[in-house]
Coordinates of C-alpha atoms (C1' of nucleotides) in Angstrom, one line a residue:
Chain P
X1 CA 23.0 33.1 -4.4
X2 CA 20.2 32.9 -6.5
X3 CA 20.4 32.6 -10.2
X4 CA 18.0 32.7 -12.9
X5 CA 17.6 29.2 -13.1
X6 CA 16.8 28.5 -9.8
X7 CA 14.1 31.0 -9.7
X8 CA 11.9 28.4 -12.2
X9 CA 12.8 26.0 -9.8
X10 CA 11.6 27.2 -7.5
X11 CA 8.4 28.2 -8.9
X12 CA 8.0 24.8 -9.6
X13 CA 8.9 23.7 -6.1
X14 CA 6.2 26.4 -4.9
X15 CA 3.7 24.5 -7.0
X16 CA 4.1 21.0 -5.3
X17 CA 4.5 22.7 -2.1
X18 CA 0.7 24.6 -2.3
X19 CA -0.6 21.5 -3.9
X20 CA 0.4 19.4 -1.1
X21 CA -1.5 21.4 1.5
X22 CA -4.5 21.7 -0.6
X23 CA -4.8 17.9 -1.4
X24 CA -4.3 17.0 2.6
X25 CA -6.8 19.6 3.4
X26 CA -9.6 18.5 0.8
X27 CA -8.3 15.4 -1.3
X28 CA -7.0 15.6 -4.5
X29 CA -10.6 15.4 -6.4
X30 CA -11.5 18.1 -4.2
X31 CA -8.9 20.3 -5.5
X32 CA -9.5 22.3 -8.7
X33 CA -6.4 23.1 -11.1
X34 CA -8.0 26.5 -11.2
X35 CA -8.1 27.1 -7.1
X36 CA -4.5 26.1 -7.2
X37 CA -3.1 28.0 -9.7
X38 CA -5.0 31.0 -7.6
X39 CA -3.4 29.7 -4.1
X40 CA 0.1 29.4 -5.5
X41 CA -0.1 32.1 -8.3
X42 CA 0.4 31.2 -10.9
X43 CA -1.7 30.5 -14.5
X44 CA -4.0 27.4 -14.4
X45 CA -2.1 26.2 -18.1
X46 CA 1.4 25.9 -16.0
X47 CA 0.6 22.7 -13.8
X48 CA 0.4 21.2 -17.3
X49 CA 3.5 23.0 -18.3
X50 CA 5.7 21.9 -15.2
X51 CA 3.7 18.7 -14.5
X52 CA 2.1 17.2 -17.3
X53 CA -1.3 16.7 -15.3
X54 CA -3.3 17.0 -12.3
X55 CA -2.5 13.3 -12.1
X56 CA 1.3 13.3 -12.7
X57 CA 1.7 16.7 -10.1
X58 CA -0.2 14.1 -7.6
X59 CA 2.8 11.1 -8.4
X60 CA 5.6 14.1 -8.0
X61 CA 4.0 15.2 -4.6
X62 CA 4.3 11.5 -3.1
X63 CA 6.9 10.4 -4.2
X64 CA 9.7 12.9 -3.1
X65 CA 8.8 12.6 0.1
X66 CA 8.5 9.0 0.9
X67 CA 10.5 8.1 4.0
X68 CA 13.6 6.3 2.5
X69 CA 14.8 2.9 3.9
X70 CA 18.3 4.1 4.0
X71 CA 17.8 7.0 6.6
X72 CA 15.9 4.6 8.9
X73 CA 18.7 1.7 8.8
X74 CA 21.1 4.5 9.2
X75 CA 19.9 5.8 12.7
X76 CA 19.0 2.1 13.8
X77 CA 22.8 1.2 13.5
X78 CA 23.9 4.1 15.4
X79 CA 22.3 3.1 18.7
X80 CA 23.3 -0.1 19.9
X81 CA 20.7 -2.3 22.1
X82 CA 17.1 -3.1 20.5
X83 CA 15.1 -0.7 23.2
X84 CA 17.2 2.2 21.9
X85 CA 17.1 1.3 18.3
X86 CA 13.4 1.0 18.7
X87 CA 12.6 4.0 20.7
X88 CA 14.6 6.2 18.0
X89 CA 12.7 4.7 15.1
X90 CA 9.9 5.5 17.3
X91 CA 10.8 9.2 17.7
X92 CA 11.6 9.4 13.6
X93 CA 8.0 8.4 13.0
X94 CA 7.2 11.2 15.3
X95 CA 9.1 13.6 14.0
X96 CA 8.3 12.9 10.3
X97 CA 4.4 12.6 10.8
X98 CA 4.3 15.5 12.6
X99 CA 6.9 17.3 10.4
X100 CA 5.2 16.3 7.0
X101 CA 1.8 15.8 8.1
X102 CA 0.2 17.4 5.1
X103 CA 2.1 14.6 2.9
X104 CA 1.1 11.5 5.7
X105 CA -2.5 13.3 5.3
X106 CA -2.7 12.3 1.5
X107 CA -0.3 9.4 2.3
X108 CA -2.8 7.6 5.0
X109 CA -6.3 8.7 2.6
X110 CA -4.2 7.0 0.1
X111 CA -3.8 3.8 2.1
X112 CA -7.6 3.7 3.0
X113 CA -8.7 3.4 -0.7
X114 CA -9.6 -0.1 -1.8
X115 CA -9.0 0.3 -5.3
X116 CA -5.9 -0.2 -6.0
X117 CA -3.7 2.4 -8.3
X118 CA -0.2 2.5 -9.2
X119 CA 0.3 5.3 -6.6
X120 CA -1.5 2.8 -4.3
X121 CA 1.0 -0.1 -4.7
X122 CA 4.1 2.4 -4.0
X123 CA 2.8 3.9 -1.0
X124 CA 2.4 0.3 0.7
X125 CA 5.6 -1.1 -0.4
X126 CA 7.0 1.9 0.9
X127 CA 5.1 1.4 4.3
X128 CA 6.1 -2.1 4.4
X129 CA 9.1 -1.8 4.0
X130 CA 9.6 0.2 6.6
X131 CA 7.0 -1.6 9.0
X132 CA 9.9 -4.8 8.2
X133 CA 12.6 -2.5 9.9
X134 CA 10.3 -2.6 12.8
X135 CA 9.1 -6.0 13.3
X136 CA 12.8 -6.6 12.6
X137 CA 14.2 -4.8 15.3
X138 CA 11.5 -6.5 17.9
X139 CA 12.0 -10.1 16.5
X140 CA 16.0 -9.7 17.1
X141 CA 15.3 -8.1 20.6
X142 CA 13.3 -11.2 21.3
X143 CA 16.2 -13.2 20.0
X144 CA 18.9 -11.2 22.1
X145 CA 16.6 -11.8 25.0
X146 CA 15.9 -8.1 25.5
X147 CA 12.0 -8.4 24.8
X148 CA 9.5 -10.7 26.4
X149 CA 9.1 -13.8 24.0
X150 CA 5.3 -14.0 23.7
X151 CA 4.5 -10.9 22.2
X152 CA 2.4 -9.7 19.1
X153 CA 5.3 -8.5 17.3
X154 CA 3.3 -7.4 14.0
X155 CA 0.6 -5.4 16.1
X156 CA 3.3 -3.8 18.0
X157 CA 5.0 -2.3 15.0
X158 CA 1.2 -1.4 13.5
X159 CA 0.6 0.4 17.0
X160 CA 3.5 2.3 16.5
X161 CA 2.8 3.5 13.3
X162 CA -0.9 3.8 14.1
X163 CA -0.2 5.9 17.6
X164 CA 2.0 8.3 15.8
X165 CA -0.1 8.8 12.8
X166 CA -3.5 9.5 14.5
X167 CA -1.9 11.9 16.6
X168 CA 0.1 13.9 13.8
X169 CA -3.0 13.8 11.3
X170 CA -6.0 14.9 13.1
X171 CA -4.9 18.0 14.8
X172 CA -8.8 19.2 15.5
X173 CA -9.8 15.8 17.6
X174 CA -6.6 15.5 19.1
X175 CA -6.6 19.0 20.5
X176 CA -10.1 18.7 22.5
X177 CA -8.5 15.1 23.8
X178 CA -5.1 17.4 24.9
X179 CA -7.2 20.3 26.3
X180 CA -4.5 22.2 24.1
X181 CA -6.3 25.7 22.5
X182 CA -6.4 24.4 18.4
X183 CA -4.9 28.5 17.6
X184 CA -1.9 27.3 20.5
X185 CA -1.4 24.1 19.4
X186 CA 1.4 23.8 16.2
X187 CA 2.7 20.4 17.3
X188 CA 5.4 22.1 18.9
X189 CA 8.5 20.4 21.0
X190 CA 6.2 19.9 24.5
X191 CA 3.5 18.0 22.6
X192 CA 6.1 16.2 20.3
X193 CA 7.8 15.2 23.4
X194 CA 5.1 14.2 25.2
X195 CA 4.0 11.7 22.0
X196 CA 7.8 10.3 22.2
X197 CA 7.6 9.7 26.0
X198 CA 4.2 8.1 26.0
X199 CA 5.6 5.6 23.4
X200 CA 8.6 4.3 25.5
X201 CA 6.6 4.1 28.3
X202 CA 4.1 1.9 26.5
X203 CA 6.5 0.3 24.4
X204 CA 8.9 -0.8 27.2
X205 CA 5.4 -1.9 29.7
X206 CA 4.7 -3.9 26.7
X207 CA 8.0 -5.5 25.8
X208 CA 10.5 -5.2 28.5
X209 CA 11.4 -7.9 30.9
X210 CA 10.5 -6.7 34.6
Chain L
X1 CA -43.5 -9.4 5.0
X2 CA -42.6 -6.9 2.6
X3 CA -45.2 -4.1 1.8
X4 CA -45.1 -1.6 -1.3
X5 CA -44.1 1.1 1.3
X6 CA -41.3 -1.1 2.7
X7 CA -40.3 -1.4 -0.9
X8 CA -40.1 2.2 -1.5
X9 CA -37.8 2.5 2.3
X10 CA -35.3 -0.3 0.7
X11 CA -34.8 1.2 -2.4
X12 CA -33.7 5.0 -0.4
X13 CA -31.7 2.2 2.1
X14 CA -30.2 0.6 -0.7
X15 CA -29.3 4.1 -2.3
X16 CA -27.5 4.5 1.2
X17 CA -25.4 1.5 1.4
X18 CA -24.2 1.5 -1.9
X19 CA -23.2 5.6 -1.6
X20 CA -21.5 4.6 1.7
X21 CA -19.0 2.1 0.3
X22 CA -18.4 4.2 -2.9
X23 CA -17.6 7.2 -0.4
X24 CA -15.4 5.2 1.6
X25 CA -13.8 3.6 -1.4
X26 CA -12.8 6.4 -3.4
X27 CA -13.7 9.6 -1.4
X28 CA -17.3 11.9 -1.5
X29 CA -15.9 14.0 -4.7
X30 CA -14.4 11.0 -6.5
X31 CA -17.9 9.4 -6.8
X32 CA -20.2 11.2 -9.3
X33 CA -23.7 10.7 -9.3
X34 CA -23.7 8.7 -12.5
X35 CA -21.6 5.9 -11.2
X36 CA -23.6 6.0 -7.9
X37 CA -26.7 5.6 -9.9
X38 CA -25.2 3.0 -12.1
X39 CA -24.1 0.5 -9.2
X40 CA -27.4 1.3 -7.1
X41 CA -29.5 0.7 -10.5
X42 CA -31.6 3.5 -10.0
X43 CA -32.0 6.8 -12.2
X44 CA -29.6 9.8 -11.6
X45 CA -32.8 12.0 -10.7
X46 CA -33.3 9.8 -7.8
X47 CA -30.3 11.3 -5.9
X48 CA -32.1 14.4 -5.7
X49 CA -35.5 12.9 -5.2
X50 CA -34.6 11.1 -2.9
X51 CA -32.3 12.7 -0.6
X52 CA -32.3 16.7 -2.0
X53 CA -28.8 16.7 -3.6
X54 CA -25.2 14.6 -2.9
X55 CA -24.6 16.4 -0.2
X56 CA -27.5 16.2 1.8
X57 CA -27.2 12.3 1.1
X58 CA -23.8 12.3 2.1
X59 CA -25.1 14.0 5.5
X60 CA -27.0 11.7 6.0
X61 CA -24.9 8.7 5.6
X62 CA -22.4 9.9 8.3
X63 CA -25.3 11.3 10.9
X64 CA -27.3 7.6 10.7
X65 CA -24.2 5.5 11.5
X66 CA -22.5 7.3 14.4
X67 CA -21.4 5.3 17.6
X68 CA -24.1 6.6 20.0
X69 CA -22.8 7.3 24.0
X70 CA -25.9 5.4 25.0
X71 CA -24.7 1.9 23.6
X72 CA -21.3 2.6 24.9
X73 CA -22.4 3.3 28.6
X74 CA -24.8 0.7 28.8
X75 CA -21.9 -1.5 28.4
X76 CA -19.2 -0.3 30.6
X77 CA -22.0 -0.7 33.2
X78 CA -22.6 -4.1 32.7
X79 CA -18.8 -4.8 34.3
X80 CA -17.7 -4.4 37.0
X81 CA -13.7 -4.4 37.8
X82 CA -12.6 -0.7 35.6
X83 CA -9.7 -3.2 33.5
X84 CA -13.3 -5.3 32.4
X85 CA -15.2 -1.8 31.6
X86 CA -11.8 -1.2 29.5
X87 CA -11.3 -4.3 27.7
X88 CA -15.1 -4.1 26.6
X89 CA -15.0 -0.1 25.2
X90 CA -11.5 -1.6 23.4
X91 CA -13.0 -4.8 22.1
X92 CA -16.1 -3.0 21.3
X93 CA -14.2 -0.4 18.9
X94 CA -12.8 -3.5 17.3
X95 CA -16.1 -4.8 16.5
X96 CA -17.6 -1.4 15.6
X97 CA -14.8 -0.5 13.3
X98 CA -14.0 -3.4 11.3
X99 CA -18.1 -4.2 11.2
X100 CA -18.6 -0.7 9.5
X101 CA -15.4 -0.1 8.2
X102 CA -16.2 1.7 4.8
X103 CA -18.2 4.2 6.9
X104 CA -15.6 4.5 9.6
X105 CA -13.0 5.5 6.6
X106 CA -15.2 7.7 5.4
X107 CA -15.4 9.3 8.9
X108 CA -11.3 9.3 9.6
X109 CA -11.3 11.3 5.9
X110 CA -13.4 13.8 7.6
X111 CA -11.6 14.0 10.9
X112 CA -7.9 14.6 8.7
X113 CA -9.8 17.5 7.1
X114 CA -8.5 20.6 8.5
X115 CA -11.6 22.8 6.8
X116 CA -13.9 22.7 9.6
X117 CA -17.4 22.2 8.2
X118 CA -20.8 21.1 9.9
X119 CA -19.9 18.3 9.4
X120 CA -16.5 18.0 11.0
X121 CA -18.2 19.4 14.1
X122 CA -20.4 17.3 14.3
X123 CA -18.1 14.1 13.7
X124 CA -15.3 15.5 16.4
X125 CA -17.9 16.3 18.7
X126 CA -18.8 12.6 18.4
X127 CA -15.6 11.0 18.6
X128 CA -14.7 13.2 21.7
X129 CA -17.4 12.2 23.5
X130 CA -16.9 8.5 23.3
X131 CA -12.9 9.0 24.2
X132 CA -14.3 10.8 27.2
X133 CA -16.1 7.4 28.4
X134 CA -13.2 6.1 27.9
X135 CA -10.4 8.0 29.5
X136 CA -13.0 8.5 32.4
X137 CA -12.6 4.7 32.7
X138 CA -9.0 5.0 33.4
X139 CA -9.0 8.0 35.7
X140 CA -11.8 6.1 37.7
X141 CA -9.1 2.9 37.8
X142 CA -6.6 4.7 38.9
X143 CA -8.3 6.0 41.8
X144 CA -9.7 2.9 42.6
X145 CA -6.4 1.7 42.8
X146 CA -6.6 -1.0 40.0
X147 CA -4.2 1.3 37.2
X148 CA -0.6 2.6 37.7
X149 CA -0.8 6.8 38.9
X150 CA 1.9 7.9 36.8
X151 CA 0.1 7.0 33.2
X152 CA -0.7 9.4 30.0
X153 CA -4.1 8.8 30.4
X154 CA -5.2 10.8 27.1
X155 CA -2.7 9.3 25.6
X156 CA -3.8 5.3 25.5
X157 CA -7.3 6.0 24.9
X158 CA -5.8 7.5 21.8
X159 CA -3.9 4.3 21.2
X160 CA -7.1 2.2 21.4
X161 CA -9.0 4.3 18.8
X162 CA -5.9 4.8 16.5
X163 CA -4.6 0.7 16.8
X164 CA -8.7 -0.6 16.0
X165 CA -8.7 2.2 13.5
X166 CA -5.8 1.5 11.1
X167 CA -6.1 -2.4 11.5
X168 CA -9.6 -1.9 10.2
X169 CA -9.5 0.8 7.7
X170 CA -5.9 0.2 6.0
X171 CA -6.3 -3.7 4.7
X172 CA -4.1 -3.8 1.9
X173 CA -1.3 -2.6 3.9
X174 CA -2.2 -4.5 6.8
X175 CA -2.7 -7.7 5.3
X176 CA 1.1 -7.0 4.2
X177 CA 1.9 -6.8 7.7
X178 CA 0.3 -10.1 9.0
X179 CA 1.1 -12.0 6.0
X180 CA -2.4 -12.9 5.3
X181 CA -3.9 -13.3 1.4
X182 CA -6.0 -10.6 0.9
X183 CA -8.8 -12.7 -1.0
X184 CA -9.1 -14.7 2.6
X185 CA -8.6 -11.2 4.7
X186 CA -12.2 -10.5 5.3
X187 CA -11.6 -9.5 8.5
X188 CA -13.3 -12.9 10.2
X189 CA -13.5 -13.9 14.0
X190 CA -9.9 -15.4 13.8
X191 CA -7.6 -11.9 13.2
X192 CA -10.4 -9.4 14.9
X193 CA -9.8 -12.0 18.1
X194 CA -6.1 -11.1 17.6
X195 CA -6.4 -7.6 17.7
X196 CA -8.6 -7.7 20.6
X197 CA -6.2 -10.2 22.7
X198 CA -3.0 -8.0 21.8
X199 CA -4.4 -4.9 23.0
X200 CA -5.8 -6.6 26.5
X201 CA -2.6 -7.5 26.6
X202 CA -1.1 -3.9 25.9
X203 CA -3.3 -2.3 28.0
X204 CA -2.5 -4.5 30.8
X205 CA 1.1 -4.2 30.7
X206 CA 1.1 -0.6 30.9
X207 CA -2.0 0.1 33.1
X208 CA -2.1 -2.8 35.6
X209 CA -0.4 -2.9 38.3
X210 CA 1.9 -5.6 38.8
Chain W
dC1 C1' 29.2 44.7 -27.3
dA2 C1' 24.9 45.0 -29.5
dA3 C1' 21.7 43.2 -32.7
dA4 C1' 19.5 39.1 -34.3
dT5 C1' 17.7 34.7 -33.4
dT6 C1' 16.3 30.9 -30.7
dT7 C1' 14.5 29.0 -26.7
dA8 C1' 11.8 29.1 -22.5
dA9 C1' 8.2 31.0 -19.7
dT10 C1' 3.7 33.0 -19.3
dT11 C1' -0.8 34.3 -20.6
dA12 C1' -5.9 34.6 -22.0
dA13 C1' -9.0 32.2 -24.4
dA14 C1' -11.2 28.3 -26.0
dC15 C1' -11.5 23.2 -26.1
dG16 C1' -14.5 19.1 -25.3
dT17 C1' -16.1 16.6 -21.1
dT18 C1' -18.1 15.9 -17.0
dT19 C1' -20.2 17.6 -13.1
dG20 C1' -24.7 18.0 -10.0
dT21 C1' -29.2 19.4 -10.7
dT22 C1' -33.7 20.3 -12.9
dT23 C1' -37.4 19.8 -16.0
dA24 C1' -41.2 17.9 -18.2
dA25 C1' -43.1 13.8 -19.7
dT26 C1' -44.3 9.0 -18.6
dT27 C1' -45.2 5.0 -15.9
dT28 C1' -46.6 2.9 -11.7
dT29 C1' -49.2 2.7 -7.5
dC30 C1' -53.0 3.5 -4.7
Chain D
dG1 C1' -58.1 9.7 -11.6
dA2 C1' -54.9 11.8 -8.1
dA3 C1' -50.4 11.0 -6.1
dA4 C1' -46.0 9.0 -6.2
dA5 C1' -42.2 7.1 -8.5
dT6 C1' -39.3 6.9 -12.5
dT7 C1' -37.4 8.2 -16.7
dA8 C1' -34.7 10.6 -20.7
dA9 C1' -33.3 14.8 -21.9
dA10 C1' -31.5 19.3 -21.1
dC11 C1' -29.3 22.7 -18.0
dA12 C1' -25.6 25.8 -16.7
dA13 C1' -21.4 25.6 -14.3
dA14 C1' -17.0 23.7 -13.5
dC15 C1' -13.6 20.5 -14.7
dG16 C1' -8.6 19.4 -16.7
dT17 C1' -6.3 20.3 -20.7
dT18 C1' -4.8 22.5 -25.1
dT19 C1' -4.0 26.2 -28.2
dA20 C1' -2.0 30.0 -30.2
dA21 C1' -0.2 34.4 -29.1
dT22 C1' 2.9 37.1 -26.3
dT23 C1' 6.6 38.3 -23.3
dA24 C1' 11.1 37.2 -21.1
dA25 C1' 15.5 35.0 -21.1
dA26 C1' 19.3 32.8 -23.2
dT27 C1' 22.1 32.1 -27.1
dT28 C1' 24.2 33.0 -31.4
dT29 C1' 26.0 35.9 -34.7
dG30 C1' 28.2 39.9 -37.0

DNA sequence: CAAATTTAATTAAACGTTTGTTTAATTTTC
DNA sequence: GAAAATTAAACAAACGTTTAATTAAATTTG
């Protein structure tokens, strides 16, 4: 059913949907108020109605899709040694990047900036927060005496994040590397899964006890 | 022994530098040309002098700076054993990236770009090139008996570019992760010889044979 | 229920700034 | 004194935002 008032949601929701591509694709500077309103169409004076500005649109966009803490803790407890809790956080990384890889676009330019905004500090109290889960699940495998004890537990965690990221955010590169055609290529399930194997393999090499 | 002309050279060189770490801080369209102008101390009709228009100078920043194929291949020959040739291409990205880190964010900006421009082809073409030197190094180890057969090869030569990469172009977030003061996190000998030992060790684990 | 009224949504036009670039005059260098 | 380097000022175009007028929707009233 569809009333009346959700139709204005949903304009509004078509608004920080368009904007999200268009900032991954160019950066926010890049992206006028006027090319937007044109992409999502809709009058250039309504981004101010719905959103206040250019600025606060920007803060909606990143902020509703931040990956919560609670999701993350929820699938770790349903699995119940540390190489199974870590291979599924593994696979959510996956699965998110590559899901919402417009939003980790803006989310990773983001991180590279050095000056430091309010956006800024949000974003990496987000990622460290969940980076902690990580490093949390490899320091208590260690403990259990289900990982190897002298491993880089930090860099392990970063390479997870860092694997995942490169491969869901830069489609163009990472298609000549695959030999995958870039028209084929839509980061369906046999490249997703391929990403998820690649990562247990590596991560159990690295960690497991032979 | 500096010479009018040289001065002329460091002034265009010193135009460069500056643009470079203003790029990489805050993105090509973020930075006018008055600001550039401002921290270089020169004129705003220099830009164009100079270099023809922002563009053109921002060509030019990513074209001088590229990793050339030459360097790389010069030093994989000077080892011998293929796990050496692959532990110098890994500890040489390390070096490269965290030495010239404002330009290598400026580059990873470009590669998340999904608009393909010159410039983007260019860049790609780049980076694809150097992963093939290195995923050539693996194939050749694993017919030379000295890597596992059943590896992703495409796969961890990805891991070594994305792992160097976000360690050196992410330092707010990955100072976080180490625990490290961010004033002291200048990226000295002591946490680039981490990165480089961790991923020896990585690498090993999952390619060696044990 | 329909008319009147209020509220919300949408528009085109204009706002003052800022953008990258160019011009024309001036200073410096050779 | 010719050539190169540097400057302040001006340029049109584009920027994000605001305004005031108009249409659409919702609510109140008789």
């Amino acid at each position: 059913m569809v009333t009346e008032e959700n139709k204005s949601i949903e304009k509004r929701e078509n608004i920080l949907n368009v904007a999200e591509i268009l900032f991954a694709q160019q950066g926010f500077e890049a992206v006028s108020i006027r090319e937007l309103a044109k992409v999502a169409d809709i009058n250039i004076a309504m981004i101010s109605y719905y959103f206040g500005s250019k600025e606060k649109l920007y803060e909606e966009i990143v902020l509703r899709k931040l990956t919560s803490t609670e999701k993350m803790k929820s699938i770790i407890e349903q699995h119940n040694t540390y190489t199974d809790k870590l291979f599924a956080i593994s696979d959510l990384y996956a699965d998110v990047f590559i899901e919402n890889r417009n939003f980790h676009n803006i989310i990773f330019r983001e991180m590279a900036m050095e000056q430091r905004t309010m956006m800024n500090a949000v974003i990496t109290e987000n990622l460290y927060k969940n980076f902690t889960l990580l490093s949390d699940i490899i320091r208590k495998g260690i403990k259990a005496g289900e990982f190897k004890k002298n491993i880089d537990i930090e860099l392990v965690a970063t390479t997870v994040i860092a694997v995942n990221k490169l491969f869901s955010t830069s489609p163009i590169v990472i298609c000549k590397i695959l030999n995958v055609d870039e028209s084929e290529f839509t980061y369906g399930e046999k490249h997703k899964k391929r990403l998820k194997k690649y990562l247990h393999n590596l991560l159990t090499s690295y960690l497991a006890i032979p």
